[in-house]
mmCIF file of C-alpha atoms and ligand atoms in Angstrom:
data_model
loop_
_atom_site.group_PDB
_atom_site.id
_atom_site.type_symbol
_atom_site.label_atom_id
_atom_site.label_comp_id
_atom_site.label_asym_id
_atom_site.label_seq_id
_atom_site.Cartn_x
_atom_site.Cartn_y
_atom_site.Cartn_z
ATOM 1 C CA MET A 2 144.284 134.311 123.934
ATOM 2 C CA ASN A 3 144.018 131.246 126.049
ATOM 3 C CA ILE A 4 141.415 128.801 127.326
ATOM 4 C CA THR A 5 141.673 125.938 129.784
ATOM 5 C CA LYS A 6 139.020 123.502 130.975
ATOM 6 C CA LYS A 7 138.705 121.342 134.088
ATOM 7 C CA ILE A 8 135.994 119.157 135.623
ATOM 8 C CA VAL A 9 134.673 120.564 138.899
ATOM 9 C CA LYS A 10 131.782 118.193 139.633
ATOM 10 C CA ASN A 11 129.664 115.377 138.307
ATOM 11 C CA LEU A 12 125.924 115.736 138.763
ATOM 12 C CA THR A 13 123.289 113.256 137.550
ATOM 13 C CA HIS A 14 126.039 111.554 135.511
ATOM 14 C CA LYS A 15 126.902 114.747 133.669
ATOM 15 C CA ASP A 16 130.222 116.540 133.979
ATOM 16 C CA ILE A 17 130.319 120.121 135.125
ATOM 17 C CA TYR A 18 133.277 122.119 133.838
ATOM 18 C CA GLU A 19 135.024 125.296 134.723
ATOM 19 C CA TYR A 20 136.563 127.098 131.737
ATOM 20 C CA GLU A 21 139.126 129.830 132.136
ATOM 21 C CA LEU A 22 139.411 132.374 129.316
ATOM 22 C CA SER A 23 142.046 135.095 129.077
ATOM 23 C CA ASN A 24 142.670 137.801 126.514
ATOM 24 C CA ASP A 25 146.100 139.195 125.571
ATOM 25 C CA LYS A 26 145.502 142.302 127.689
ATOM 26 C CA ASN A 27 144.208 142.498 131.250
ATOM 27 C CA LEU A 28 141.095 140.331 131.525
ATOM 28 C CA CYS A 29 140.452 136.770 132.530
ATOM 29 C CA CYS A 30 137.198 135.049 133.497
ATOM 30 C CA THR A 31 135.933 131.665 134.600
ATOM 31 C CA ILE A 32 132.674 130.249 133.307
ATOM 32 C CA SER A 33 130.746 127.035 133.924
ATOM 33 C CA ASN A 34 128.343 125.020 131.813
ATOM 34 C CA TYR A 35 126.287 124.648 135.036
ATOM 35 C CA GLY A 36 123.673 127.364 134.502
ATOM 36 C CA SER A 37 125.885 128.904 131.800
ATOM 37 C CA THR A 38 127.330 130.830 134.721
ATOM 38 C CA LEU A 39 129.994 133.510 135.063
ATOM 39 C CA LEU A 40 132.058 132.375 138.065
ATOM 40 C CA SER A 41 134.606 135.201 138.157
ATOM 41 C CA LEU A 42 135.882 138.167 136.148
ATOM 42 C CA TYR A 43 139.457 139.199 136.911
ATOM 43 C CA LEU A 44 141.281 142.254 135.719
ATOM 44 C CA LYS A 45 144.864 143.274 136.189
ATOM 45 C CA THR A 46 145.027 146.903 137.327
ATOM 46 C CA SER A 47 147.737 149.356 136.285
ATOM 47 C CA LYS A 48 149.417 148.632 139.634
ATOM 48 C CA GLY A 49 149.634 144.951 138.718
ATOM 49 C CA GLU A 50 146.920 143.895 141.179
ATOM 50 C CA LEU A 51 144.655 141.028 140.060
ATOM 51 C CA ARG A 52 141.109 141.960 141.072
ATOM 52 C CA ASN A 53 138.004 139.775 140.787
ATOM 53 C CA ILE A 54 134.959 141.992 140.271
ATOM 54 C CA ALA A 55 132.187 139.358 139.993
ATOM 55 C CA LEU A 56 130.805 137.585 143.045
ATOM 56 C CA GLY A 57 131.377 133.839 143.155
ATOM 57 C CA PHE A 58 131.637 130.991 145.635
ATOM 58 C CA GLU A 59 134.811 129.279 146.788
ATOM 59 C CA ASP A 60 133.196 125.850 146.857
ATOM 60 C CA PHE A 61 131.454 124.822 143.626
ATOM 61 C CA SER A 62 128.756 122.920 145.571
ATOM 62 C CA THR A 63 127.380 126.260 146.795
ATOM 63 C CA TYR A 64 126.293 127.050 143.213
ATOM 64 C CA ILE A 65 123.952 124.071 143.021
ATOM 65 C CA ASN A 66 120.377 125.473 143.117
ATOM 66 C CA ASN A 67 121.618 128.616 144.930
ATOM 67 C CA SER A 68 118.772 131.034 145.600
ATOM 68 C CA LEU A 69 121.024 134.019 144.815
ATOM 69 C CA TYR A 70 121.429 132.893 141.165
ATOM 70 C CA VAL A 71 125.062 134.056 141.384
ATOM 71 C CA GLY A 72 126.452 134.692 137.884
ATOM 72 C CA ALA A 73 123.817 132.467 136.273
ATOM 73 C CA THR A 74 121.988 132.788 132.984
ATOM 74 C CA LEU A 75 118.332 133.600 133.713
ATOM 75 C CA GLY A 76 115.603 132.085 131.584
ATOM 76 C CA PRO A 77 113.338 131.434 129.877
ATOM 77 C CA ASN A 78 112.224 134.641 131.600
ATOM 78 C CA ALA A 79 114.394 136.810 133.868
ATOM 79 C CA GLY A 80 112.468 138.197 136.832
ATOM 80 C CA ARG A 81 108.936 137.754 138.135
ATOM 81 C CA LEU A 82 105.704 137.248 136.190
ATOM 82 C CA ALA A 83 102.697 138.124 138.372
ATOM 83 C CA ASN A 84 100.607 135.157 139.518
ATOM 84 C CA GLY A 85 102.465 132.931 137.052
ATOM 85 C CA ASN A 86 100.416 134.465 134.226
ATOM 86 C CA LEU A 87 101.824 134.648 130.722
ATOM 87 C CA PRO A 88 99.430 136.150 128.153
ATOM 88 C CA ILE A 89 100.375 135.430 124.535
ATOM 89 C CA SER A 90 97.904 136.588 121.864
ATOM 90 C CA ASP A 91 94.524 135.236 123.000
ATOM 91 C CA SER A 92 95.860 132.585 125.405
ATOM 92 C CA ILE A 93 96.983 132.869 129.005
ATOM 93 C CA TYR A 94 99.567 130.293 129.993
ATOM 94 C CA ASN A 95 99.657 129.273 133.675
ATOM 95 C CA LEU A 96 103.272 129.042 134.711
ATOM 96 C CA SER A 97 104.697 127.315 137.768
ATOM 97 C CA GLN A 98 104.650 129.473 140.916
ATOM 98 C CA ASN A 99 108.088 129.175 142.521
ATOM 99 C CA ASP A 100 108.203 132.547 144.328
ATOM 100 C CA ASN A 101 105.060 133.162 146.387
ATOM 101 C CA LYS A 102 102.353 132.949 143.726
ATOM 102 C CA ASN A 103 104.659 134.299 141.024
ATOM 103 C CA ASN A 104 106.948 132.763 138.443
ATOM 104 C CA LEU A 105 110.583 133.742 139.140
ATOM 105 C CA HIS A 106 113.371 133.364 136.559
ATOM 106 C CA GLY A 107 111.321 130.803 134.609
ATOM 107 C CA GLY A 108 110.198 128.536 137.465
ATOM 108 C CA PHE A 109 111.404 125.371 139.193
ATOM 109 C CA ASN A 110 113.083 124.023 136.028
ATOM 110 C CA ASN A 111 114.730 127.274 134.980
ATOM 111 C CA VAL A 112 117.933 127.321 132.946
ATOM 112 C CA SER A 113 120.092 128.641 135.817
ATOM 113 C CA PHE A 114 120.454 125.160 137.314
ATOM 114 C CA LYS A 115 120.700 123.107 134.135
ATOM 115 C CA ILE A 116 123.872 121.618 132.756
ATOM 116 C CA TRP A 117 124.284 123.269 129.340
ATOM 117 C CA ASN A 118 125.967 121.449 126.470
ATOM 118 C CA HIS A 119 127.662 121.497 123.046
ATOM 119 C CA GLU A 120 130.389 123.949 123.849
ATOM 120 C CA LYS A 121 131.996 125.727 120.906
ATOM 121 C CA ILE A 122 135.269 127.558 121.322
ATOM 122 C CA THR A 123 136.536 130.221 118.927
ATOM 123 C CA ILE A 124 140.018 131.643 119.201
ATOM 124 C CA ALA A 125 140.638 134.578 116.877
ATOM 125 C CA ASP A 126 143.407 137.203 116.672
ATOM 126 C CA ASP A 127 141.698 139.669 118.950
ATOM 127 C CA TYR A 128 138.984 137.726 120.762
ATOM 128 C CA ILE A 129 138.153 134.420 122.344
ATOM 129 C CA SER A 130 134.662 133.013 122.836
ATOM 130 C CA LEU A 131 132.846 130.088 124.370
ATOM 131 C CA SER A 132 129.268 128.996 123.605
ATOM 132 C CA PHE A 133 126.760 126.714 125.295
ATOM 133 C CA SER A 134 123.362 125.523 124.147
ATOM 134 C CA LEU A 135 120.305 124.135 125.865
ATOM 135 C CA ASP A 136 117.013 122.659 124.667
ATOM 136 C CA LEU A 137 113.898 123.509 126.648
ATOM 137 C CA PRO A 138 110.985 121.222 125.770
ATOM 138 C CA HIS A 139 107.432 122.513 125.300
ATOM 139 C CA GLY A 140 105.481 122.831 128.536
ATOM 140 C CA VAL A 141 108.343 122.998 131.057
ATOM 141 C CA ASP A 142 107.081 125.233 133.888
ATOM 142 C CA GLY A 143 104.068 126.009 131.669
ATOM 143 C CA TYR A 144 105.924 127.908 128.901
ATOM 144 C CA PRO A 145 104.956 127.085 125.311
ATOM 145 C CA GLY A 146 107.284 125.885 122.558
ATOM 146 C CA ASN A 147 110.219 123.577 122.067
ATOM 147 C CA ARG A 148 112.964 126.123 122.507
ATOM 148 C CA LYS A 149 116.657 126.163 121.611
ATOM 149 C CA LEU A 150 118.793 128.577 123.605
ATOM 150 C CA SER A 151 122.420 129.574 123.329
ATOM 151 C CA THR A 152 124.832 131.716 125.294
ATOM 152 C CA THR A 153 128.164 132.984 123.971
ATOM 153 C CA PHE A 154 130.729 134.578 126.274
ATOM 154 C CA THR A 155 133.494 136.624 124.603
ATOM 155 C CA LEU A 156 136.608 138.408 125.813
ATOM 156 C CA ASN A 157 138.380 140.746 123.412
ATOM 157 C CA ASN A 158 141.598 142.738 123.412
ATOM 158 C CA GLU A 159 139.744 146.032 124.035
ATOM 159 C CA ASN A 160 139.055 144.677 127.528
ATOM 160 C CA LYS A 161 135.420 144.037 126.748
ATOM 161 C CA PHE A 162 133.607 141.067 128.209
ATOM 162 C CA SER A 163 130.345 140.293 126.438
ATOM 163 C CA ILE A 164 127.431 137.902 126.600
ATOM 164 C CA HIS A 165 125.270 137.159 123.568
ATOM 165 C CA TYR A 166 122.020 135.202 123.822
ATOM 166 C CA GLU A 167 119.991 133.631 121.055
ATOM 167 C CA ALA A 168 116.795 131.614 121.170
ATOM 168 C CA GLU A 169 114.211 130.165 118.830
ATOM 169 C CA SER A 170 110.989 128.243 119.285
ATOM 170 C CA ASP A 171 108.577 126.106 117.263
ATOM 171 C CA MET A 172 105.581 127.980 118.767
ATOM 172 C CA ASP A 173 104.981 131.608 119.692
ATOM 173 C CA THR A 174 106.464 132.031 123.164
ATOM 174 C CA TYR A 175 108.053 134.496 125.523
ATOM 175 C CA ILE A 176 111.835 134.630 125.904
ATOM 176 C CA ASN A 177 113.665 137.116 128.092
ATOM 177 C CA LEU A 178 117.183 135.928 128.850
ATOM 178 C CA SER A 179 119.627 137.733 131.122
ATOM 179 C CA ASN A 180 122.588 137.208 133.421
ATOM 180 C CA HIS A 181 122.582 137.453 137.226
ATOM 181 C CA SER A 182 126.174 138.444 138.034
ATOM 182 C CA TYR A 183 126.671 140.550 141.138
ATOM 183 C CA PHE A 184 129.454 143.093 140.707
ATOM 184 C CA ASN A 185 131.721 144.457 143.401
ATOM 185 C CA LEU A 186 134.610 146.493 142.000
ATOM 186 C CA SER A 187 136.257 147.196 145.362
ATOM 187 C CA GLY A 188 138.709 144.301 145.420
ATOM 188 C CA ASP A 189 137.066 142.789 148.509
ATOM 189 C CA LEU A 190 134.009 140.752 147.542
ATOM 190 C CA GLY A 191 132.652 140.523 151.100
ATOM 191 C CA THR A 192 132.225 144.292 151.573
ATOM 192 C CA SER A 193 129.181 146.415 150.807
ATOM 193 C CA VAL A 194 128.819 147.684 147.260
ATOM 194 C CA LEU A 195 126.786 150.742 148.320
ATOM 195 C CA ALA A 196 129.774 153.135 148.209
ATOM 196 C CA HIS A 197 130.079 152.534 144.438
ATOM 197 C CA ARG A 198 129.102 155.390 142.167
ATOM 198 C CA LEU A 199 126.360 154.635 139.651
ATOM 199 C CA THR A 200 125.079 156.372 136.531
ATOM 200 C CA ILE A 201 122.015 155.046 134.647
ATOM 201 C CA SER A 202 120.487 156.470 131.515
ATOM 202 C CA ALA A 203 116.903 156.100 132.822
ATOM 203 C CA SER A 204 114.297 158.719 133.711
ATOM 204 C CA LYS A 205 111.646 156.134 134.608
ATOM 205 C CA TYR A 206 111.620 153.080 136.817
ATOM 206 C CA LEU A 207 109.124 150.424 137.879
ATOM 207 C CA GLU A 208 107.674 150.228 141.376
ATOM 208 C CA ASN A 209 107.112 146.767 142.809
ATOM 209 C CA ASN A 210 104.285 145.294 144.866
ATOM 210 C CA GLU A 211 105.020 143.630 148.220
ATOM 211 C CA GLU A 212 106.084 140.412 146.413
ATOM 212 C CA HIS A 213 108.723 142.315 144.372
ATOM 213 C CA VAL A 214 106.635 142.145 141.185
ATOM 214 C CA ALA A 215 106.847 145.215 138.930
ATOM 215 C CA GLU A 216 103.528 147.062 138.719
ATOM 216 C CA LYS A 217 103.725 150.777 138.128
ATOM 217 C CA LEU A 218 105.810 153.144 135.997
ATOM 218 C CA SER A 219 107.184 156.186 137.887
ATOM 219 C CA SER A 220 109.512 159.069 137.214
ATOM 220 C CA VAL A 221 112.962 158.924 138.851
ATOM 221 C CA HIS A 222 112.695 162.670 139.468
ATOM 222 C CA ASP A 223 112.893 163.557 143.188
ATOM 223 C CA SER A 224 113.374 159.919 144.128
ATOM 224 C CA PRO A 225 116.246 157.622 145.148
ATOM 225 C CA PHE A 226 116.049 156.140 141.643
ATOM 226 C CA ASP A 227 117.601 159.175 139.986
ATOM 227 C CA PHE A 228 121.081 158.184 138.799
ATOM 228 C CA ILE A 229 120.975 160.272 135.617
ATOM 229 C CA THR A 230 124.022 162.058 136.964
ATOM 230 C CA GLY A 231 126.395 159.739 138.779
ATOM 231 C CA ARG A 232 126.120 159.352 142.543
ATOM 232 C CA THR A 233 126.735 156.673 145.115
ATOM 233 C CA LEU A 234 124.009 154.203 146.027
ATOM 234 C CA GLU A 235 124.506 155.036 149.713
ATOM 235 C CA SER A 236 124.028 158.781 149.189
ATOM 236 C CA GLN A 237 120.635 158.120 147.579
ATOM 237 C CA ILE A 238 119.689 155.601 150.267
ATOM 238 C CA SER A 239 120.540 158.026 153.073
ATOM 239 C CA ASN A 240 118.638 160.885 151.362
ATOM 240 C CA TYR A 241 115.506 158.733 151.033
ATOM 241 C CA LYS A 242 115.731 156.390 154.038
ATOM 242 C CA SER A 243 111.979 155.927 154.396
ATOM 243 C CA HIS A 244 111.171 155.461 150.695
ATOM 244 C CA PRO A 245 108.745 152.487 150.638
ATOM 245 C CA GLN A 246 110.430 150.897 147.588
ATOM 246 C CA LEU A 247 113.844 150.950 149.287
ATOM 247 C CA ILE A 248 112.391 149.455 152.467
ATOM 248 C CA LEU A 249 110.644 146.706 150.506
ATOM 249 C CA GLY A 250 113.747 145.877 148.470
ATOM 250 C CA LYS A 251 116.194 146.274 151.389
ATOM 251 C CA GLY A 252 117.835 148.689 148.969
ATOM 252 C CA TYR A 253 117.306 148.532 145.200
ATOM 253 C CA ASN A 254 115.378 145.743 143.493
ATOM 254 C CA ASN A 255 113.711 147.558 140.599
ATOM 255 C CA GLY A 256 113.560 147.813 136.840
ATOM 256 C CA PHE A 257 115.006 150.971 135.259
ATOM 257 C CA ILE A 258 113.692 151.895 131.796
ATOM 258 C CA LEU A 259 116.574 152.666 129.471
ATOM 259 C CA GLU A 260 116.662 155.534 127.014
ATOM 260 C CA ASN A 261 118.010 155.226 123.485
ATOM 261 C CA THR A 262 120.373 152.399 124.194
ATOM 262 C CA GLU A 263 119.203 149.773 121.714
ATOM 263 C CA ASN A 264 121.846 150.654 119.107
ATOM 264 C CA MET A 265 124.423 150.329 121.896
ATOM 265 C CA ASP A 266 126.488 153.387 120.959
ATOM 266 C CA LYS A 267 126.476 154.748 124.505
ATOM 267 C CA PRO A 268 126.541 153.033 127.879
ATOM 268 C CA ALA A 269 123.238 152.295 129.586
ATOM 269 C CA LEU A 270 124.958 152.167 132.954
ATOM 270 C CA ILE A 271 128.328 153.046 134.483
ATOM 271 C CA LEU A 272 129.559 151.684 137.804
ATOM 272 C CA GLU A 273 132.706 153.067 139.473
ATOM 273 C CA SER A 274 134.710 151.583 142.329
ATOM 274 C CA PRO A 275 134.938 153.562 145.593
ATOM 275 C CA ASP A 276 138.714 153.955 145.112
ATOM 276 C CA GLU A 277 137.979 155.409 141.646
ATOM 277 C CA THR A 278 140.337 152.997 139.931
ATOM 278 C CA ILE A 279 137.835 150.823 138.052
ATOM 279 C CA THR A 280 134.938 151.694 135.754
ATOM 280 C CA LEU A 281 132.473 149.212 134.353
ATOM 281 C CA SER A 282 130.414 150.548 131.431
ATOM 282 C CA LEU A 283 127.498 148.429 130.332
ATOM 283 C CA TYR A 284 126.052 148.427 126.803
ATOM 284 C CA THR A 285 122.928 146.475 125.949
ATOM 285 C CA ASN A 286 120.100 146.237 123.430
ATOM 286 C CA ALA A 287 117.669 145.288 126.240
ATOM 287 C CA PRO A 288 115.012 147.914 127.044
ATOM 288 C CA SER A 289 115.429 147.771 130.816
ATOM 289 C CA ILE A 290 117.875 146.892 133.586
ATOM 290 C CA VAL A 291 116.815 145.389 136.901
ATOM 291 C CA LEU A 292 119.173 146.481 139.636
ATOM 292 C CA TYR A 293 119.260 144.430 142.803
ATOM 293 C CA SER A 294 121.612 145.762 145.461
ATOM 294 C CA GLY A 295 121.689 142.439 147.261
ATOM 295 C CA GLY A 296 119.840 143.399 150.439
ATOM 296 C CA TYR A 297 118.647 139.824 150.844
ATOM 297 C CA ILE A 298 122.067 138.190 150.396
ATOM 298 C CA GLU A 299 122.603 135.960 153.407
ATOM 299 C CA GLU A 300 125.699 136.269 155.575
ATOM 300 C CA GLY A 301 128.465 133.720 155.832
ATOM 301 C CA LEU A 302 128.725 132.156 152.360
ATOM 302 C CA LYS A 303 132.390 131.695 151.506
ATOM 303 C CA LEU A 304 133.271 133.738 148.416
ATOM 304 C CA THR A 305 135.944 133.230 145.751
ATOM 305 C CA ASP A 306 138.467 135.498 147.494
ATOM 306 C CA GLY A 307 138.022 133.737 150.853
ATOM 307 C CA SER A 308 135.853 136.516 152.325
ATOM 308 C CA MET A 309 132.332 135.919 153.659
ATOM 309 C CA SER A 310 129.167 137.232 152.038
ATOM 310 C CA THR A 311 127.278 140.074 153.727
ATOM 311 C CA PRO A 312 124.029 141.799 152.702
ATOM 312 C CA SER A 313 124.642 144.138 149.746
ATOM 313 C CA CYS A 314 128.090 142.745 148.975
ATOM 314 C CA GLY A 315 127.221 142.743 145.272
ATOM 315 C CA LEU A 316 125.104 144.700 142.817
ATOM 316 C CA ALA A 317 123.188 142.446 140.414
ATOM 317 C CA ILE A 318 122.804 144.175 137.060
ATOM 318 C CA GLU A 319 120.217 142.337 134.962
ATOM 319 C CA PRO A 320 119.573 143.776 131.465
ATOM 320 C CA GLN A 321 116.186 142.435 130.349
ATOM 321 C CA ASP A 322 112.694 143.265 129.101
ATOM 322 C CA PHE A 323 110.508 145.392 131.341
ATOM 323 C CA PRO A 324 110.068 143.091 134.355
ATOM 324 C CA ASN A 325 106.557 141.567 134.381
ATOM 325 C CA GLY A 326 106.081 143.272 130.968
ATOM 326 C CA PRO A 327 103.638 140.712 129.508
ATOM 327 C CA ASN A 328 101.216 141.498 132.378
ATOM 328 C CA LEU A 329 101.508 145.297 132.221
ATOM 329 C CA ASP A 330 99.027 146.952 129.896
ATOM 330 C CA PHE A 331 101.161 150.096 129.449
ATOM 331 C CA ILE A 332 103.973 148.077 127.842
ATOM 332 C CA ASN A 333 104.137 146.269 124.520
ATOM 333 C CA SER A 334 106.125 143.167 125.398
ATOM 334 C CA SER A 335 107.704 141.421 122.468
ATOM 335 C CA ILE A 336 106.551 137.872 121.963
ATOM 336 C CA LEU A 337 109.006 135.575 120.189
ATOM 337 C CA LYS A 338 107.189 134.343 117.111
ATOM 338 C CA LYS A 339 107.633 130.814 115.867
ATOM 339 C CA GLY A 340 110.721 130.687 113.627
ATOM 340 C CA GLU A 341 112.040 134.122 114.637
ATOM 341 C CA ILE A 342 115.341 134.503 116.468
ATOM 342 C CA PHE A 343 115.651 136.231 119.822
ATOM 343 C CA LYS A 344 118.968 138.084 120.180
ATOM 344 C CA ARG A 345 120.281 139.942 123.208
ATOM 345 C CA ASP A 346 123.656 141.514 123.911
ATOM 346 C CA ILE A 347 125.205 142.514 127.211
ATOM 347 C CA ILE A 348 128.644 144.123 126.904
ATOM 348 C CA TYR A 349 130.814 145.147 129.843
ATOM 349 C CA LYS A 350 133.704 147.462 129.001
ATOM 350 C CA LEU A 351 136.279 147.637 131.765
ATOM 351 C CA GLY A 352 138.363 150.757 132.313
ATOM 352 C CA PHE A 353 141.173 150.830 134.861
HETATM 353 C C1 GLA B 24 115.867 137.114 143.205
HETATM 354 C C2 GLA B 24 116.018 138.053 142.022
HETATM 355 C C3 GLA B 24 116.616 139.344 142.455
HETATM 356 C C4 GLA B 24 115.847 139.909 143.620
HETATM 357 C C5 GLA B 24 115.764 138.921 144.740
HETATM 358 C C6 GLA B 24 114.954 139.495 145.887
HETATM 359 O O1 GLA B 24 117.129 136.687 143.611
HETATM 360 O O2 GLA B 24 116.870 137.509 141.073
HETATM 361 O O3 GLA B 24 116.650 140.225 141.372
HETATM 362 O O4 GLA B 24 114.548 140.250 143.198
HETATM 363 O O5 GLA B 24 115.172 137.721 144.272
HETATM 364 O O6 GLA B 24 114.348 138.543 146.670
#
C-alpha cells in the first residue's frame, strides 16, 4: 500500500493536491481535493499493460469549472431538479437555476468545484483510504441546512475501488451525492465507448423532457434501454436509431431504476471492454444509476493519455437517487432529517 501527494495548483490561496494511491495488487488511482475528484484509475492487466480506465485531463487547469464534471463528486444533489424546485415537507425551496431553468448538480456553488479539506489517510494491511470533508453553509444555491459532507476513497487488495459518502445537516434537507467519472475500458481514452458491453439490473428507466429533466417512468421492454442481458451500447443505438430519448440525449442520458441492489450482494451494472479483457462490476446502495454516454462531450480536450476527447469517449455512471425524485409524485424521495446521517456506497470491482 502506498500513497504520495503533490501540489498541482494554487487557487484563491488554497493548495490543490494530487494524491496517488496504490494497492499491493494491480490498481492505482489519482485523486484531487479539488471537487473531491477521481483523476485516473489505472490497472495492470495480466499482460503487464498499465491501462487507465477513467477519463481525465492532461492539464490540471482544464478541471477548473469544467462543464463535463469529469471525475468530480456531485452535490448537494446529483442531476437536475425541475425548475429549481425542492419540496421538503410543506415548504418549497427555490434553488439557483444554472442549467436552463433547472438546478444541475447543486447549482453555481456546487461541491464539484470546491477545494475540499481535512484529508485523513488510513493505511491498513489490505486497504488504503483517503478522506476529504467540506462544509456547505445554509442557503447556498437555495438548499437548507448547514451541512457537513465527506468522501472516502478506498483501494483494497481484492482490486476493489470504492467511494463512500456521508453527510449530515442541522435542518431537514435533501442530499444526493454521487461521482461523475466517465469510464472507457478500451485502453485509448479518446475513442468511443459505444462498443463496450453493458448489463444493468433495471427493468424501468426514466424518460427526460427536452431539458434533460427526468419526468416519466417507463419499462425498458422493447426499448434501447433494455440491458437486462448484456449487449453493446452501439447495438441498441443502431436497433433504435430514431428513439426520441436517444436523439435528445445524443445517446444515453437517463436514470435506470435498480432492482434489489441495496444490500449490495450483486452488481447493479457490469461494463466490459470491447477486447473482452476488462470487466467493471458496480455495486451500490443507491436506488438508481444515471448513465450518460457522453454525446455532448466536446472534441479536442487533451486527455491523460495524450489523446483528444471525442463525443462519447466515456460513459458516465452516476449512482444516485431517482433523478428529479423530489419533484416526481410517483417516487418517495428520502429527505435527510436533521441529525440523521446520509450514507452512500459506490464500489467498482475490477476483473482482468
Ligand atoms: C451534465 C450531466 C450529465 C448529462 C449532461 C448532458 O454534464 O452531468 O449527466 O446530463 O449534462 O448535457
